Short mmCIF file of C-alpha atoms and ligand atoms in Angstrom, two decimals:
data_model
loop_
_atom_site.label_atom_id
_atom_site.label_comp_id
_atom_site.label_asym_id
_atom_site.label_seq_id
_atom_site.Cartn_x
_atom_site.Cartn_y
_atom_site.Cartn_z
CA UNK A 1 73.60 111.51 103.88
CA UNK A 2 74.24 112.34 107.50
CA UNK A 3 75.25 115.95 106.84
CA UNK A 4 71.69 117.18 107.01
CA UNK A 5 71.48 120.59 105.43
CA UNK A 6 73.15 121.08 102.05
CA UNK A 7 75.46 124.01 102.51
CA UNK A 8 76.49 126.18 99.64
CA UNK A 9 80.17 125.85 98.83
CA UNK A 10 82.12 128.96 99.62
CA UNK A 11 82.42 130.92 96.39
CA UNK A 12 86.13 131.51 96.76
CA UNK A 13 86.74 127.80 97.03
CA UNK A 14 87.09 125.92 93.80
CA UNK A 15 86.27 122.26 93.54
CA UNK A 16 89.08 120.12 92.24
CA UNK A 17 88.22 116.43 91.84
CA UNK A 18 91.13 114.04 91.39
CA UNK A 19 90.28 110.58 90.08
CA UNK A 20 92.70 107.73 90.76
CA UNK A 21 92.87 105.37 87.82
CA UNK A 22 96.44 104.11 87.64
CA UNK A 23 95.98 100.60 89.02
CA UNK A 24 96.35 97.57 86.79
CA UNK A 25 93.27 95.65 87.78
CA UNK A 26 95.05 92.29 87.62
CA UNK A 27 92.00 90.42 88.86
CA UNK A 28 89.95 91.43 85.83
CA UNK A 29 92.22 89.08 83.80
CA UNK A 30 91.91 91.41 80.86
CA UNK A 31 93.97 93.15 78.20
CA UNK A 32 91.73 96.18 78.73
CA UNK A 33 92.60 98.52 81.63
CA UNK A 34 90.14 98.02 84.48
CA UNK A 35 88.69 101.53 84.43
CA UNK A 36 87.63 101.07 80.80
CA UNK A 37 85.43 98.08 81.58
CA UNK A 38 81.84 99.20 81.22
CA UNK A 39 78.85 99.64 83.45
CA UNK A 40 75.70 100.33 81.45
CA UNK A 41 77.76 100.34 78.26
CA UNK A 42 79.99 103.18 79.45
CA UNK A 43 83.53 102.88 80.84
CA UNK A 44 83.59 102.99 84.64
CA UNK A 45 86.00 105.92 84.52
CA UNK A 46 83.57 107.88 82.31
CA UNK A 47 80.85 107.42 84.94
CA UNK A 48 83.10 108.94 87.60
CA UNK A 49 84.16 111.77 85.28
CA UNK A 50 80.50 112.53 84.53
CA UNK A 51 79.67 112.72 88.24
CA UNK A 52 82.65 115.02 88.81
CA UNK A 53 81.57 117.23 85.90
CA UNK A 54 78.19 117.79 87.52
CA UNK A 55 80.07 119.47 90.37
CA UNK A 56 81.03 122.30 88.04
CA UNK A 57 84.62 121.85 88.98
CA UNK A 58 87.14 124.13 87.37
CA UNK A 59 89.43 121.27 86.51
CA UNK A 60 89.39 117.51 86.91
CA UNK A 61 92.57 115.45 87.10
CA UNK A 62 92.81 111.76 86.26
CA UNK A 63 95.84 109.89 87.57
CA UNK A 64 96.67 107.23 85.01
CA UNK A 65 99.30 104.55 84.79
CA UNK A 66 98.59 101.06 83.51
CA UNK A 67 97.19 101.02 79.98
CA UNK A 68 97.46 104.80 79.86
CA UNK A 69 97.39 105.00 76.05
CA UNK A 70 94.21 102.97 75.87
CA UNK A 71 92.60 104.98 78.64
CA UNK A 72 93.41 108.33 77.03
CA UNK A 73 92.33 107.13 73.59
CA UNK A 74 88.96 106.00 74.90
CA UNK A 75 88.25 108.89 77.28
CA UNK A 76 88.81 111.90 75.07
CA UNK A 77 87.61 114.80 77.11
CA UNK A 78 88.96 118.34 77.18
CA UNK A 79 87.79 118.75 80.76
CA UNK A 80 90.45 116.27 81.94
CA UNK A 81 93.98 117.06 83.02
CA UNK A 82 95.90 113.80 82.68
CA UNK A 83 98.55 113.11 85.28
CA UNK A 84 100.91 110.18 84.91
CA UNK A 85 101.83 107.94 87.80
CA UNK A 86 104.71 105.84 86.46
CA UNK A 87 104.84 103.41 89.35
CA UNK A 88 101.92 102.57 91.62
CA UNK A 89 103.25 103.19 95.10
CA UNK A 90 99.94 103.68 96.85
CA UNK A 91 96.92 105.99 96.97
CA UNK A 92 98.88 108.78 98.71
CA UNK A 93 101.61 108.60 96.08
CA UNK A 94 98.96 108.72 93.35
CA UNK A 95 97.35 111.89 94.73
CA UNK A 96 100.80 113.45 95.25
CA UNK A 97 101.38 113.29 91.47
CA UNK A 98 98.72 115.99 91.13
CA UNK A 99 100.01 118.17 94.01
CA UNK A 100 101.44 120.72 91.56
CA UNK A 101 97.91 121.32 90.22
CA UNK A 102 96.42 122.03 93.66
CA UNK A 103 95.87 125.64 94.61
CA UNK A 104 95.88 126.37 98.32
CA UNK A 105 92.21 127.30 98.33
CA UNK A 106 91.03 124.41 96.14
CA UNK A 107 88.56 121.99 97.66
CA UNK A 108 90.17 118.75 96.56
CA UNK A 109 87.89 115.73 96.31
CA UNK A 110 89.49 112.32 95.76
CA UNK A 111 87.50 109.81 93.68
CA UNK A 112 88.27 106.46 92.06
CA UNK A 113 88.00 105.31 88.45
CA UNK A 114 86.95 101.85 89.56
CA UNK A 115 84.16 103.03 91.89
CA UNK A 116 81.66 103.88 89.17
CA UNK A 117 78.34 104.47 90.92
CA UNK A 118 79.33 107.46 93.02
CA UNK A 119 76.78 110.23 92.69
CA UNK A 120 77.55 113.91 92.14
CA UNK A 121 75.28 114.77 95.08
CA UNK A 122 77.38 112.62 97.38
CA UNK A 123 80.61 114.23 96.22
CA UNK A 124 79.05 117.66 96.58
CA UNK A 125 77.93 116.81 100.10
CA UNK A 126 81.46 115.66 100.94
CA UNK A 127 82.92 118.89 99.59
CA UNK A 128 80.29 121.03 101.34
CA UNK A 129 81.04 119.35 104.66
CA UNK A 130 84.47 121.03 104.57
CA UNK A 131 82.70 124.23 105.62
CA UNK A 132 82.82 122.75 109.11
CA UNK A 133 86.01 120.75 108.89
CA UNK A 134 89.50 120.45 107.46
CA UNK A 135 89.30 116.86 106.31
CA UNK A 136 86.16 115.00 105.43
CA UNK A 137 85.93 111.25 104.84
CA UNK A 138 83.08 109.48 103.11
CA UNK A 139 82.43 106.36 105.14
CA UNK A 140 79.93 103.56 105.07
CA UNK A 141 78.77 100.88 107.47
CA UNK A 142 79.27 97.32 106.30
CA UNK A 143 78.18 94.03 107.86
CA UNK A 144 81.37 92.54 106.47
CA UNK A 145 84.09 95.22 106.52
CA UNK A 146 86.87 92.80 105.47
CA UNK A 147 89.47 94.39 103.23
CA UNK A 148 88.61 98.00 103.95
CA UNK A 149 90.39 100.64 105.98
CA UNK A 150 88.63 101.05 109.35
CA UNK A 151 87.61 104.37 110.89
CA UNK A 152 89.13 104.42 114.37
CA UNK A 153 87.53 106.89 116.80
CA UNK A 154 88.50 108.27 120.23
CA UNK A 155 85.58 109.62 122.27
CA UNK A 156 83.54 109.67 119.11
CA UNK A 157 86.03 111.77 117.14
CA UNK A 158 87.92 110.31 114.18
CA UNK A 159 91.46 109.43 115.22
CA UNK A 160 92.93 107.61 112.23
CA UNK A 161 92.26 105.10 109.48
CA UNK A 162 93.87 101.70 109.83
CA UNK A 163 94.16 99.46 106.78
CA UNK A 164 92.98 95.85 107.07
CA UNK A 165 96.53 94.55 106.69
CA UNK A 166 97.80 96.79 109.50
CA UNK A 167 94.84 96.21 111.83
CA UNK A 168 94.70 94.14 115.01
CA UNK A 169 91.72 91.97 115.92
CA UNK A 170 89.96 94.75 117.83
CA UNK A 171 90.21 97.20 114.94
CA UNK A 172 89.04 94.54 112.49
CA UNK A 173 85.75 94.42 114.44
CA UNK A 174 84.97 98.02 113.45
CA UNK A 175 82.39 98.11 110.71
CA UNK A 176 82.60 101.79 109.80
CA UNK A 177 84.89 101.74 106.79
CA UNK A 178 86.74 104.22 104.62
CA UNK A 179 85.14 104.47 101.20
CA UNK A 180 88.36 106.04 99.93
CA UNK A 181 86.60 109.28 98.96
CA UNK A 182 87.95 112.20 100.93
CA UNK A 183 87.93 115.97 100.66
CA UNK A 184 90.40 118.54 101.98
CA UNK A 185 91.75 121.96 101.09
CA UNK A 186 94.69 122.04 98.70
CA UNK A 187 96.92 123.79 101.22
CA UNK A 188 96.47 121.06 103.85
CA UNK A 189 96.57 118.12 101.49
CA UNK A 190 99.84 119.24 99.91
CA UNK A 191 101.45 119.50 103.34
CA UNK A 192 100.22 116.09 104.46
CA UNK A 193 101.18 114.35 101.21
CA UNK A 194 104.78 115.51 101.65
CA UNK A 195 104.93 113.80 105.03
CA UNK A 196 103.67 110.37 103.95
CA UNK A 197 105.97 107.43 104.42
CA UNK A 198 105.65 103.81 103.30
CA UNK A 199 106.24 102.25 106.72
CA UNK A 200 103.30 99.90 106.80
CA UNK A 201 102.37 96.32 106.01
CA UNK A 202 102.12 97.00 102.27
CA UNK A 203 105.11 99.34 101.90
CA UNK A 204 102.82 101.91 100.25
CA UNK A 205 102.20 105.62 100.62
CA UNK A 206 98.72 105.54 102.13
CA UNK A 207 96.44 108.50 101.46
CA UNK A 208 94.63 107.44 104.60
CA UNK A 209 97.62 108.44 106.75
CA UNK A 210 96.59 112.07 106.16
CA UNK A 211 93.88 111.50 108.76
CA UNK A 212 96.28 110.89 111.65
CA UNK A 213 98.34 113.88 110.48
CA UNK A 214 95.30 116.14 110.50
CA UNK A 215 94.40 114.93 113.99
CA UNK A 216 97.97 115.55 115.20
CA UNK A 217 97.70 119.12 113.90
CA UNK A 218 94.39 119.43 115.81
CA UNK A 219 92.54 119.94 112.56
CA UNK A 220 88.88 118.99 112.43
CA UNK A 221 88.26 115.60 110.79
CA UNK A 222 84.67 114.57 110.11
CA UNK A 223 82.85 111.80 108.31
CA UNK A 224 79.96 111.83 105.91
CA UNK A 225 78.11 108.54 105.93
CA UNK A 226 77.09 107.23 102.53
CA UNK A 227 73.81 105.43 103.06
CA UNK A 228 73.91 103.47 99.83
CA UNK A 229 77.04 101.25 100.03
CA UNK A 230 76.93 100.38 96.32
CA UNK A 231 77.79 104.00 95.53
CA UNK A 232 81.20 103.44 97.07
CA UNK A 233 81.73 99.83 96.02
CA UNK A 234 84.78 99.25 93.87
CA UNK A 235 85.31 96.79 91.05
CA UNK A 236 88.28 94.45 91.27
CA UNK A 237 86.93 91.51 89.27
CA UNK A 238 84.16 90.70 86.81
CA UNK A 239 81.88 89.38 89.54
CA UNK A 240 81.88 92.77 91.24
CA UNK A 241 81.44 94.45 87.87
CA UNK A 242 78.39 92.28 87.18
CA UNK A 243 76.95 93.07 90.61
CA UNK A 244 77.28 96.82 90.08
CA UNK A 245 75.87 96.46 86.57
CA UNK A 246 72.71 95.01 88.14
CA UNK A 247 72.57 97.81 90.73
CA UNK A 248 72.91 100.34 87.94
CA UNK A 249 70.26 98.68 85.79
CA UNK A 250 67.88 98.41 88.73
CA UNK A 251 68.14 102.15 89.21
CA UNK A 252 67.63 102.84 85.49
CA UNK A 253 64.54 100.64 85.51
CA UNK A 254 63.17 102.35 88.61
CA UNK A 255 63.68 105.78 87.05
CA UNK A 256 61.78 104.73 83.94
CA UNK A 257 58.89 103.31 85.97
CA UNK A 258 58.68 106.44 88.11
CA UNK A 259 58.43 108.46 84.90
CA UNK A 260 55.37 106.48 83.79
CA UNK A 261 56.77 103.50 81.89
CA UNK A 262 55.48 99.99 82.61
CA UNK A 263 58.20 97.38 82.65
CA UNK A 264 56.75 93.89 82.57
CA UNK A 265 59.81 92.76 84.52
CA UNK A 266 62.10 95.52 85.80
CA UNK A 267 64.83 92.92 86.32
CA UNK A 268 64.89 92.13 82.62
CA UNK A 269 65.75 95.37 80.86
CA UNK A 270 69.18 96.76 79.99
CA UNK A 271 69.80 100.43 79.36
CA UNK A 272 73.19 101.34 77.96
CA UNK A 273 72.66 105.02 77.36
CA UNK A 274 69.64 107.25 77.85
CA UNK A 275 66.02 106.36 77.31
CA UNK A 276 63.39 109.06 77.44
CA UNK A 277 59.76 108.04 77.32
CA UNK A 278 56.30 109.57 77.22
CA UNK A 279 53.34 108.33 79.24
CA UNK A 280 51.98 104.79 79.30
CA UNK A 281 54.83 103.18 77.45
CA UNK A 282 54.97 99.41 77.90
CA UNK A 283 58.22 97.49 77.61
CA UNK A 284 58.18 93.72 77.68
CA UNK A 285 61.07 91.57 78.90
CA UNK A 286 64.66 91.33 77.63
CA UNK A 287 64.83 94.57 75.72
CA UNK A 288 68.18 96.33 75.35
CA UNK A 289 68.37 100.09 74.79
CA UNK A 290 71.66 101.54 73.56
CA UNK A 291 72.69 105.16 73.07
CA UNK A 292 69.94 107.76 72.95
CA UNK A 293 66.45 106.34 72.54
CA UNK A 294 63.28 108.42 72.59
CA UNK A 295 59.91 106.75 73.03
CA UNK A 296 56.67 108.71 72.61
CA UNK A 297 53.39 108.19 74.47
CA UNK A 298 51.76 104.75 74.41
CA UNK A 299 54.65 103.09 72.62
CA UNK A 300 54.77 99.33 73.07
CA UNK A 301 58.05 97.48 72.81
CA UNK A 302 57.52 93.74 72.83
CA UNK A 303 59.98 91.17 74.13
CA UNK A 304 63.60 90.79 72.98
CA UNK A 305 64.04 94.02 71.06
CA UNK A 306 67.39 95.79 70.70
CA UNK A 307 66.92 99.51 70.09
CA UNK A 308 69.85 101.83 69.53
CA UNK A 309 69.89 105.60 68.91
CA UNK A 310 66.33 105.68 67.62
CA UNK A 311 63.16 107.70 67.95
CA UNK A 312 59.75 106.00 68.18
CA UNK A 313 56.73 108.25 68.19
CA UNK A 314 53.33 107.99 69.89
CA UNK A 315 51.24 104.82 69.62
CA UNK A 316 53.77 102.83 67.63
CA UNK A 317 54.39 99.17 68.35
CA UNK A 318 57.73 97.44 68.02
CA UNK A 319 56.91 93.76 67.99
CA UNK A 320 59.05 91.00 69.45
CA UNK A 321 62.61 90.31 68.31
CA UNK A 322 63.11 93.47 66.31
CA UNK A 323 66.43 95.28 66.01
CA UNK A 324 66.56 99.03 65.40
CA UNK A 325 69.64 101.16 64.90
CA UNK A 326 69.58 104.90 64.14
CA UNK A 327 66.01 104.58 62.94
CA UNK A 328 63.09 106.96 63.10
CA UNK A 329 59.57 105.63 63.53
CA UNK A 330 56.67 108.10 63.37
CA UNK A 331 53.28 107.75 65.08
CA UNK A 332 51.02 104.71 64.75
CA UNK A 333 53.60 102.53 63.05
CA UNK A 334 53.91 98.78 63.34
CA UNK A 335 57.34 97.17 63.24
CA UNK A 336 58.16 93.47 63.43
CA UNK A 337 58.12 90.85 64.74
CA UNK A 338 61.66 90.06 63.53
CA UNK A 339 62.19 93.35 61.70
CA UNK A 340 65.54 95.04 61.23
CA UNK A 341 65.67 98.80 60.86
CA UNK A 342 69.19 99.88 59.98
CA UNK A 343 70.63 103.41 60.04
CA UNK A 344 68.52 105.88 58.11
CA UNK A 345 65.33 103.84 58.21
CA UNK A 346 62.61 106.50 58.35
CA UNK A 347 59.08 105.24 58.82
CA UNK A 348 56.43 107.90 58.38
CA UNK A 349 53.03 107.89 60.08
CA UNK A 350 51.11 104.60 60.14
CA UNK A 351 53.75 102.74 58.14
CA UNK A 352 54.10 99.00 58.60
CA UNK A 353 57.26 96.92 58.42
CA UNK A 354 56.60 93.27 59.04
CA UNK A 355 58.53 90.10 59.72
CA UNK A 356 61.93 89.39 58.18
CA UNK A 357 62.11 92.81 56.57
CA UNK A 358 65.32 94.83 56.49
CA UNK A 359 65.18 98.57 55.86
CA UNK A 360 68.29 100.69 55.34
CA UNK A 361 68.51 104.44 54.60
CA UNK A 362 64.99 104.59 53.22
CA UNK A 363 61.83 106.56 53.70
CA UNK A 364 58.75 104.40 54.07
CA UNK A 365 55.94 106.86 53.35
CA UNK A 366 52.78 107.44 55.37
CA UNK A 367 50.56 104.37 55.48
CA UNK A 368 52.91 102.30 53.32
CA UNK A 369 53.41 98.62 54.05
CA UNK A 370 56.38 96.30 53.65
CA UNK A 371 54.88 93.32 55.37
CA UNK A 372 57.06 90.30 54.71
CA UNK A 373 60.54 89.11 53.75
CA UNK A 374 61.90 92.17 51.96
CA UNK A 375 65.03 94.27 51.64
CA UNK A 376 64.50 97.98 51.06
CA UNK A 377 67.65 100.09 50.83
CA UNK A 378 68.37 103.61 49.54
CA UNK A 379 64.72 104.13 48.71
CA UNK A 380 62.27 107.02 48.79
CA UNK A 381 58.81 105.58 49.03
CA UNK A 382 55.64 107.66 48.83
CA UNK A 383 52.42 107.12 50.74
CA UNK A 384 50.05 104.15 50.75
CA UNK A 385 52.45 101.92 48.89
CA UNK A 386 52.15 98.16 49.19
CA UNK A 387 55.32 96.16 48.81
CA UNK A 388 54.64 92.47 48.26
CA UNK A 389 56.45 89.69 50.06
CA UNK A 390 60.00 89.00 48.98
CA UNK A 391 60.58 92.30 47.19
CA UNK A 392 64.21 93.36 46.94
CA UNK A 393 65.65 96.73 46.01
CA UNK A 394 68.88 95.91 44.19
CA UNK A 395 70.63 99.07 45.35
CA UNK A 396 74.23 97.99 44.96
CA UNK A 397 76.01 97.25 41.69
CA UNK A 398 79.08 95.96 43.47
CA UNK A 399 80.70 99.41 43.48
CA UNK A 400 78.08 102.12 44.01
CA UNK A 401 74.75 102.46 45.78
CA UNK A 402 71.79 103.65 43.72
CA UNK A 403 68.44 105.16 44.57
CA UNK A 404 65.00 103.64 44.15
CA UNK A 405 62.14 106.15 43.97
CA UNK A 406 58.63 104.85 44.44
CA UNK A 407 55.64 107.20 44.06
CA UNK A 408 52.36 107.20 45.99
CA UNK A 409 49.82 104.35 45.92
CA UNK A 410 52.21 102.00 44.14
CA UNK A 411 51.67 98.24 44.32
CA UNK A 412 54.74 96.05 43.91
CA UNK A 413 53.85 92.40 43.36
CA UNK A 414 55.55 89.73 45.44
CA UNK A 415 59.05 88.55 44.73
CA UNK A 416 59.99 91.46 42.53
CA UNK A 417 63.41 93.01 42.17
CA UNK A 418 63.79 96.72 41.58
CA UNK A 419 67.22 97.25 40.02
CA UNK A 420 68.32 100.75 41.00
CA UNK A 421 68.61 103.48 39.91
CA UNK A 422 64.92 103.30 39.16
CA UNK A 423 61.72 105.33 39.42
CA UNK A 424 58.23 103.93 39.82
CA UNK A 425 55.40 106.39 39.07
CA UNK A 426 52.30 107.03 41.23
CA UNK A 427 49.59 104.36 41.13
CA UNK A 428 51.87 102.02 39.17
CA UNK A 429 51.40 98.29 39.60
CA UNK A 430 54.30 95.89 39.16
CA UNK A 431 53.33 92.29 38.49
CA UNK A 432 54.60 89.60 40.82
CA UNK A 433 57.97 88.08 40.06
CA UNK A 434 59.21 90.97 37.93
CA UNK A 435 62.79 92.08 37.56
CA UNK A 436 62.40 95.80 36.92
CA UNK A 437 65.42 97.56 35.47
CA UNK A 438 63.81 100.48 33.63
CA UNK A 439 61.57 103.22 35.02
CA UNK A 440 57.94 102.21 35.58
CA UNK A 441 55.25 104.61 34.32
CA UNK A 442 52.46 105.86 36.55
CA UNK A 443 48.97 104.32 36.53
CA UNK A 444 49.90 101.23 34.48
CA UNK A 445 50.65 97.56 35.04
CA UNK A 446 54.26 96.72 34.31
CA UNK A 447 55.65 93.24 34.55
CA UNK A 448 58.47 91.11 33.28
CA UNK A 449 57.43 87.54 33.27
CA UNK A 450 58.36 84.60 31.03
CA UNK A 451 55.33 83.05 29.33
CA UNK A 452 54.06 80.08 31.31
CA UNK A 453 54.32 76.81 29.39
CA UNK A 454 52.92 73.36 30.00
CA UNK A 455 54.65 70.37 28.34
CA UNK A 456 52.10 67.82 27.36
CA UNK A 457 53.05 64.17 27.59
CA UNK A 458 56.08 64.89 29.78
CA UNK A 459 57.05 62.01 32.07
CA UNK A 460 58.69 62.26 35.46
CA UNK A 461 62.08 60.51 35.48
CA UNK A 462 62.05 57.11 37.15
CA UNK A 463 64.77 55.53 39.29
CA UNK A 464 67.24 53.43 37.33
CA UNK A 465 68.13 49.93 38.64
CA UNK A 466 71.95 50.26 38.42
CA UNK A 467 72.38 52.99 41.07
C1 UD1 B 501 91.84 101.99 99.75
C2 UD1 B 501 91.97 102.69 101.10
C3 UD1 B 501 91.07 101.98 102.12
C4 UD1 B 501 89.64 101.98 101.64
C5 UD1 B 501 89.58 101.34 100.26
C6 UD1 B 501 88.19 101.48 99.70
C7 UD1 B 501 94.23 103.52 101.19
C8 UD1 B 501 95.59 103.30 101.70
N1 UD1 B 501 93.33 102.61 101.52
O1 UD1 B 501 92.36 100.67 99.92
O2 UD1 B 501 91.14 102.64 103.36
O3 UD1 B 501 88.84 101.24 102.55
O4 UD1 B 501 90.47 102.01 99.35
O5 UD1 B 501 88.09 100.77 98.50
O6 UD1 B 501 93.98 104.51 100.51
N2 UD1 B 501 95.61 103.57 92.86
C9 UD1 B 501 96.40 104.33 92.01
N3 UD1 B 501 97.74 104.38 92.22
C10 UD1 B 501 98.33 103.73 93.25
C11 UD1 B 501 97.51 102.96 94.11
C12 UD1 B 501 96.16 102.91 93.89
O7 UD1 B 501 95.90 104.93 91.05
O8 UD1 B 501 99.55 103.84 93.38
C13 UD1 B 501 94.18 103.49 92.61
C14 UD1 B 501 93.80 102.09 92.26
O9 UD1 B 501 93.77 101.94 90.85
C15 UD1 B 501 92.42 101.96 92.86
C16 UD1 B 501 92.42 102.92 94.02
O10 UD1 B 501 93.50 103.79 93.81
O11 UD1 B 501 91.44 102.38 91.97
C17 UD1 B 501 92.48 102.25 95.37
O12 UD1 B 501 93.72 101.61 95.49
P1 UD1 B 501 93.90 100.24 96.25
O13 UD1 B 501 95.32 99.92 96.31
O14 UD1 B 501 92.98 99.24 95.68
O15 UD1 B 501 93.42 100.64 97.71
P2 UD1 B 501 92.70 99.67 98.72
O16 UD1 B 501 93.68 98.70 99.22
O17 UD1 B 501 91.46 99.17 98.15
CA1 CA B 502 90.65 98.47 96.13
#
């Protein structure tokens, strides 16, 4: 930021961010309004709103138009004042729709719903710069400024902004461009907006024409240079969206690494939400984190895991290709490879859930093991239980879900079915291949198993000639 010292915003001045989000976004080729397309799993507009909220603004207005119902349904936020722009007649016209909300002493900051990576600090800096000016423009320097409004200066001072379509060859050479973000006092902005006219190449009311008006009034116009151009990059198509998604993910990955997480390849992680992590966490490639995920110290997440809204405590290992959703994994657990922890899976200390095991809404007690090919649902399991391969809790009778209660130190033989509701007492052993439909007493062997027979003299069928 070129405004060096961060000034404190005058207390009497109230920040009023206005976010333009009325455009159609034709080039997205989508039924979804552009500003709802996500970056990091969150609508672009929500990113901008979140940055504006960090400014502790008194109110935030969003100018909506195309797909307004969808936008309002998705972004339900009491902090927002919604302002309708029925017809899109240009950025100046869009801002003018919110003129009735501007108080004279508001510090109005204009932002864009399709420019998702703008940082609160940058907006704050833009607003603070109004301490020394009447109109402040966030600009950036681009090697290829094509398409942007150019900052035209006279003796170093800003004179006006000329849009690409209105620019001559000389002006098109200028590589200082208008990011679109501007800040001005309500009293000035309202006056300038009233004077806008659509006499330009696009027949639009340009917000940028306020600059020449300010200069004509001998007001002070300054620029704040945004050093990271991706912060002010807009999204018009899915290629640009994908580019900003990578920028966003790169930053997420860097933040994690700086906080003590090892990423085996920082280019191959996706964070769609918030990940917090202790020290010496290791995350292998192609993992996706969704929602709020908390990782303790020394957690290892192997390749290709998808982890959503889950907590994983110290020293636990999530092996490759596991999928966790709303699960809780205590310390020293082992999950996967190829495990699925569904909502309400609660693994207590040192539990083990192995390959091709699905756990739903169940407590797996301390030190208990479900190592292979099992479904455990609606179950309370005590400690040091061993569930043999292929065990199924039959928790659903087609209408209702029923509970399975397994005591401590139970051993369930392989390929058993526990037909809930059912209780299995402490230290019980269930023989392999049993279908258990009545409660199992503690300390005993219980099994249901047909008697094994051998048929003497039985002959294998032989192939007949006529077929
Ligand atoms: C605008 C600036 C240009 C700047 C560029 C940066 C103007 C006249 N030009 O040009 O100087 O370099 O942004 O990206 O301001 N919108 C509405 N209602 C409208 C018109 C636009 O909500 O009536 C919204 C659009 O949805 C979009 C944003 O405002 O998010 C920018 O509008 P757009 O027409 O794309 O402006 P640019 O031509 O990109
Ligand atoms: Ca644009």
